[in-house]
Each structure stands twice: as C-alpha cells, then as structure tokens.
Tab-separated table of C-alpha atoms in Angstrom:
chain	number	residue	atom	x	y	z
S	1	UNK	CA	-34.836	58.931	12.249
S	2	UNK	CA	-31.974	59.244	9.752
S	3	UNK	CA	-33.336	58.162	6.325
S	4	UNK	CA	-29.974	56.907	5.021
S	5	UNK	CA	-29.418	54.714	8.060
S	6	UNK	CA	-32.995	53.380	7.792
S	7	UNK	CA	-32.447	52.336	4.169
S	8	UNK	CA	-29.179	50.636	5.131
S	9	UNK	CA	-30.800	48.589	7.909
S	10	UNK	CA	-33.718	47.544	5.679
S	11	UNK	CA	-31.309	46.419	2.961
S	12	UNK	CA	-29.222	44.343	5.375
S	13	UNK	CA	-32.266	42.751	7.010
S	14	UNK	CA	-33.602	41.770	3.581
S	15	UNK	CA	-30.190	40.376	2.647
S	16	UNK	CA	-30.063	38.218	5.781
S	17	UNK	CA	-33.559	36.786	5.196
S	18	UNK	CA	-32.755	35.912	1.580
S	19	UNK	CA	-29.410	34.325	2.536
S	20	UNK	CA	-31.184	31.919	4.879
S	21	UNK	CA	-33.447	30.690	2.084
S	22	UNK	CA	-30.832	30.208	-0.678
S	23	UNK	CA	-27.962	27.646	-0.744
S	24	UNK	CA	-24.659	29.236	0.279
S	25	UNK	CA	-21.859	30.055	-2.122
S	26	UNK	CA	-18.550	31.824	-1.721
S	27	UNK	CA	-18.550	35.405	-2.932
S	28	UNK	CA	-14.931	35.986	-1.941
S	29	UNK	CA	-12.318	33.761	-0.301
S	30	UNK	CA	-9.289	35.139	1.531
S	31	UNK	CA	-6.774	32.557	2.751
S	32	UNK	CA	-3.384	32.442	4.428
S	33	UNK	CA	-3.143	28.823	5.588
S	34	UNK	CA	0.185	27.183	6.427
S	35	UNK	CA	1.799	24.614	4.161
S	36	UNK	CA	1.642	20.953	5.235
S	37	UNK	CA	4.674	19.314	6.786
S	38	UNK	CA	6.795	16.784	4.903
S	39	UNK	CA	5.980	13.107	5.405
S	40	UNK	CA	8.689	10.806	6.705
S	41	UNK	CA	10.421	8.791	3.989
S	42	UNK	CA	10.023	4.995	4.238
S	43	UNK	CA	12.993	2.951	5.347
S	44	UNK	CA	14.820	0.675	2.928
S	45	UNK	CA	13.815	-2.980	2.996
S	46	UNK	CA	16.426	-5.453	4.200
S	47	UNK	CA	17.943	-7.798	1.648
S	48	UNK	CA	16.646	-11.354	1.702
S	49	UNK	CA	18.933	-14.363	1.736
S	50	UNK	CA	19.141	-16.751	-1.191
S	51	UNK	CA	17.705	-20.159	-0.617
S	52	UNK	CA	19.534	-23.130	0.911
S	53	UNK	CA	17.589	-26.167	-0.067
S	54	UNK	CA	19.041	-29.554	-1.012
S	55	UNK	CA	20.495	-28.614	-4.399
S	56	UNK	CA	21.651	-25.144	-3.433
S	57	UNK	CA	25.416	-25.135	-2.991
S	58	UNK	CA	25.452	-21.690	-1.358
S	59	UNK	CA	24.340	-21.791	2.247
S	60	UNK	CA	21.556	-19.412	3.201
S	61	UNK	CA	22.198	-16.587	5.655
S	62	UNK	CA	20.236	-14.281	7.927
S	63	UNK	CA	18.026	-11.683	6.330
S	64	UNK	CA	19.187	-8.092	6.669
S	65	UNK	CA	17.412	-5.707	8.982
S	66	UNK	CA	15.141	-3.101	7.458
S	67	UNK	CA	16.344	0.517	7.467
S	68	UNK	CA	14.852	3.222	9.689
S	69	UNK	CA	12.325	5.661	8.288
S	70	UNK	CA	13.157	9.322	7.763
S	71	UNK	CA	11.695	12.014	10.039
S	72	UNK	CA	8.560	13.983	9.269
S	73	UNK	CA	8.314	17.751	9.693
S	74	UNK	CA	5.865	20.048	11.460
S	75	UNK	CA	3.142	21.843	9.563
S	76	UNK	CA	3.691	25.526	8.876
S	77	UNK	CA	1.901	28.068	11.050
S	78	UNK	CA	-0.835	30.117	9.455
S	79	UNK	CA	-0.545	33.863	8.995
S	80	UNK	CA	-2.869	36.718	9.920
S	81	UNK	CA	-5.787	38.334	8.085
S	82	UNK	CA	-6.899	41.874	8.925
S	83	UNK	CA	-9.712	43.235	6.740
S	84	UNK	CA	-12.360	45.952	6.872
S	85	UNK	CA	-15.710	45.393	5.158
S	86	UNK	CA	-17.714	48.281	3.782
S	87	UNK	CA	-20.856	48.676	1.723
S	88	UNK	CA	-20.678	51.717	-0.552
S	89	UNK	CA	-23.816	53.853	-0.866
S	90	UNK	CA	-25.229	55.574	-3.926
S	91	UNK	CA	-26.241	59.219	-4.342
S	92	UNK	CA	-29.580	58.386	-2.726
S	93	UNK	CA	-27.821	57.070	0.398
S	94	UNK	CA	-28.846	53.460	-0.211
S	95	UNK	CA	-26.362	50.571	-0.178
S	96	UNK	CA	-25.378	49.610	-3.719
S	97	UNK	CA	-25.343	45.853	-3.137
S	98	UNK	CA	-21.561	45.683	-3.318
S	99	UNK	CA	-19.235	44.749	-0.478
S	100	UNK	CA	-15.636	45.996	-0.472
S	101	UNK	CA	-12.791	44.278	1.396
S	102	UNK	CA	-9.604	46.205	2.168
S	103	UNK	CA	-6.776	45.213	4.462
S	104	UNK	CA	-3.740	42.972	4.554
S	105	UNK	CA	-2.557	39.403	4.849
S	106	UNK	CA	0.633	38.722	6.787
S	107	UNK	CA	2.251	35.318	6.399
S	108	UNK	CA	4.005	33.446	9.184
S	109	UNK	CA	7.329	34.548	7.692
S	110	UNK	CA	6.322	38.212	8.097
S	111	UNK	CA	5.737	38.935	4.400
S	112	UNK	CA	2.640	41.067	3.770
S	113	UNK	CA	0.197	41.361	0.873
S	114	UNK	CA	-2.599	43.881	0.532
S	115	UNK	CA	-6.257	42.937	0.129
S	116	UNK	CA	-8.445	45.048	-2.161
S	117	UNK	CA	-11.437	43.039	-3.338
S	118	UNK	CA	-15.096	43.626	-4.030
S	119	UNK	CA	-18.083	41.423	-4.737
S	120	UNK	CA	-21.734	41.803	-5.598
S	121	UNK	CA	-23.774	40.727	-2.603
S	122	UNK	CA	-26.855	39.608	-4.507
S	123	UNK	CA	-29.306	37.463	-2.585
S	124	UNK	CA	-26.984	34.811	-1.144
S	125	UNK	CA	-23.404	33.876	-0.448
S	126	UNK	CA	-20.620	34.233	2.071
S	127	UNK	CA	-17.301	35.985	2.433
S	128	UNK	CA	-14.965	33.235	3.557
S	129	UNK	CA	-11.751	33.707	5.537
S	130	UNK	CA	-9.430	30.750	6.134
S	131	UNK	CA	-6.274	30.709	8.265
S	132	UNK	CA	-5.592	27.070	9.116
S	133	UNK	CA	-2.253	25.758	10.319
S	134	UNK	CA	-0.625	23.284	7.962
S	135	UNK	CA	-1.118	19.590	8.598
S	136	UNK	CA	1.787	17.830	10.255
S	137	UNK	CA	3.739	15.352	8.184
S	138	UNK	CA	2.897	11.668	8.500
S	139	UNK	CA	5.422	9.373	10.108
S	140	UNK	CA	7.531	7.149	7.870
S	141	UNK	CA	7.244	3.372	7.671
S	142	UNK	CA	10.281	1.371	8.685
S	143	UNK	CA	11.761	-0.946	6.078
S	144	UNK	CA	10.702	-4.588	6.070
S	145	UNK	CA	13.220	-7.080	7.376
S	146	UNK	CA	14.728	-9.403	4.788
S	147	UNK	CA	13.740	-13.072	4.672
S	148	UNK	CA	16.219	-15.499	6.132
S	149	UNK	CA	17.584	-18.279	3.962
S	150	UNK	CA	15.722	-21.585	3.866
S	151	UNK	CA	17.283	-24.500	5.679
S	152	UNK	CA	18.816	-27.347	3.682
S	153	UNK	CA	16.579	-30.312	3.104
S	154	UNK	CA	17.354	-33.598	4.783
S	155	UNK	CA	18.333	-36.652	2.778
S	156	UNK	CA	16.534	-39.958	2.995
S	157	UNK	CA	18.486	-43.056	3.861
S	158	UNK	CA	18.979	-45.692	1.206
S	159	UNK	CA	20.194	-49.261	1.354
S	160	UNK	CA	23.667	-47.941	0.583
S	161	UNK	CA	23.855	-44.767	2.728
S	162	UNK	CA	22.623	-43.201	5.894
S	163	UNK	CA	20.091	-40.401	5.866
S	164	UNK	CA	21.039	-36.777	6.642
S	165	UNK	CA	19.253	-34.331	8.856
S	166	UNK	CA	18.031	-31.114	7.393
S	167	UNK	CA	19.463	-27.805	8.588
S	168	UNK	CA	17.368	-25.077	10.178
S	169	UNK	CA	16.468	-21.959	8.254
S	170	UNK	CA	18.237	-18.711	8.981
S	171	UNK	CA	16.850	-15.791	10.917
S	172	UNK	CA	14.830	-13.145	9.159
S	173	UNK	CA	15.864	-9.501	9.560
S	174	UNK	CA	14.143	-7.130	11.959
S	175	UNK	CA	11.896	-4.464	10.543
S	176	UNK	CA	13.266	-0.929	10.641
S	177	UNK	CA	11.974	1.632	13.129
S	178	UNK	CA	9.164	3.855	11.970
S	179	UNK	CA	9.058	7.575	12.799
S	180	UNK	CA	6.227	9.493	14.487
S	181	UNK	CA	4.053	12.006	12.738
S	182	UNK	CA	4.662	15.691	13.445
S	183	UNK	CA	2.424	18.359	14.913
S	184	UNK	CA	0.276	20.563	12.742
S	185	UNK	CA	0.959	24.284	12.525
S	186	UNK	CA	-0.861	26.860	14.625
S	187	UNK	CA	-3.994	28.444	13.246
S	188	UNK	CA	-3.843	32.131	12.393
S	189	UNK	CA	-5.680	35.243	13.529
S	190	UNK	CA	-8.615	36.659	11.565
S	191	UNK	CA	-9.739	40.228	12.307
S	192	UNK	CA	-12.749	41.630	10.433
S	193	UNK	CA	-14.019	45.145	11.158
S	194	UNK	CA	-16.993	47.206	9.937
S	195	UNK	CA	-18.471	50.625	10.601
S	196	UNK	CA	-21.141	50.731	13.286
S	197	UNK	CA	-23.978	51.524	10.861
S	198	UNK	CA	-22.982	48.610	8.591
S	199	UNK	CA	-22.628	45.931	11.263
S	200	UNK	CA	-25.042	43.730	9.353
S	201	UNK	CA	-22.286	42.976	6.834
S	202	UNK	CA	-20.784	40.668	9.450
S	203	UNK	CA	-23.657	38.274	8.723
S	204	UNK	CA	-21.883	37.500	5.435
S	205	UNK	CA	-18.667	36.394	7.148
S	206	UNK	CA	-17.614	32.776	7.595
S	207	UNK	CA	-14.250	31.847	9.088
S	208	UNK	CA	-12.035	28.778	9.489
S	209	UNK	CA	-8.893	28.938	11.598
C-alpha cells in the first residue's frame, strides 16, 4: 500500500473523529449572497378635518383619504462559488494540517473575484460557503385615512327659544392601498472539488444556498 496515501487517510479519519467531539467554528467563510430588496415606502396619512362642535364657526369636512404605499423590489439573485480544496503535504508525504482554497466567485452581475485562502485545520471547525438569494422587500403600509370633522352639537330649548338639532359628523377618509411584498432572489450555485486521495476534506464543508 502507498505509504503517503495511508498517512493522508489516517490524518483525515482522525480529523473527522475530533470534529465530532468539539463544538463547531468557522475556519473560513466564502459568501456571495444577493442583496435584499427595497421595502415599500408607507403611504401618506390623509389630513383630518377640524372640529365642528357648537362653538366652532368653521364647519367640519370629510377626512382625506390616505395615500397609497410605494412598491417593494425583488431580492437580488446570488452569485456562484467555484472552489478547489487541497491539503498540502510535507517532505515526509504527510498532510500539514492546512487546507487551501483556490477558485473564483462570480456575482449575479457577472463580475468575478478570485479566491485564494488558507486555514489551519486543527481539531475542529468548518469551511462555510454561503450563496443565498436576497430577501424580497416588504410591502408598504397604506396611509391612514384622515378623521372626519365632528358634527355640531345640538342646542337645548329655553323658555325664550326653540332647541336645535345637532348635525352629523363628516365621513372619515379611506385608508390608502398597501403594496405586496416582493419575491426573494434565487440562491446561487456552490461547486467544491478535491483530488481523489483527499476526498476526506469534504467533511469540513458546510453550505447554505
């Protein structure tokens, strides 16, 4: 049996057993998630009428309708991650305990950035890849309708005059229309590759997309 390959397998098996026993932590995080969408703007509240009432000379009027809310926008799509993992070996052929990540990140717009990272594996931890679509914007709230003016008060009769009926209050304004929330963006693609004799490195990988 090849001695170098045997040492590599023993190292990776030991790494996996230790990782199960120790709380997880992130060794490296690579992310290309989409930006969240814009929330809808709230509508403007309708203007309320001034009072009425017995001593109010100005007659009340209907409350104004509330304004409509602004539209929300869709979340941005995530990009794409394409990375190769490798575990360098020393002069004795054994893995050095370091993992190297090389590849690229391509955003939804097409812009690319290279990935060239390394981390000490140690006895625990994960290499985390995230490519979530952006959250859709929340719908806007329609404006509140304005209050209608109060009706005039009635007047009691006296021994010298007749009473007067009160007047009804005015109509309040309708609330403005709200807008629906928008869809979230599409999740991205994550591609992680390794050499056949270092397949155990995939045990370090955690993804979210």
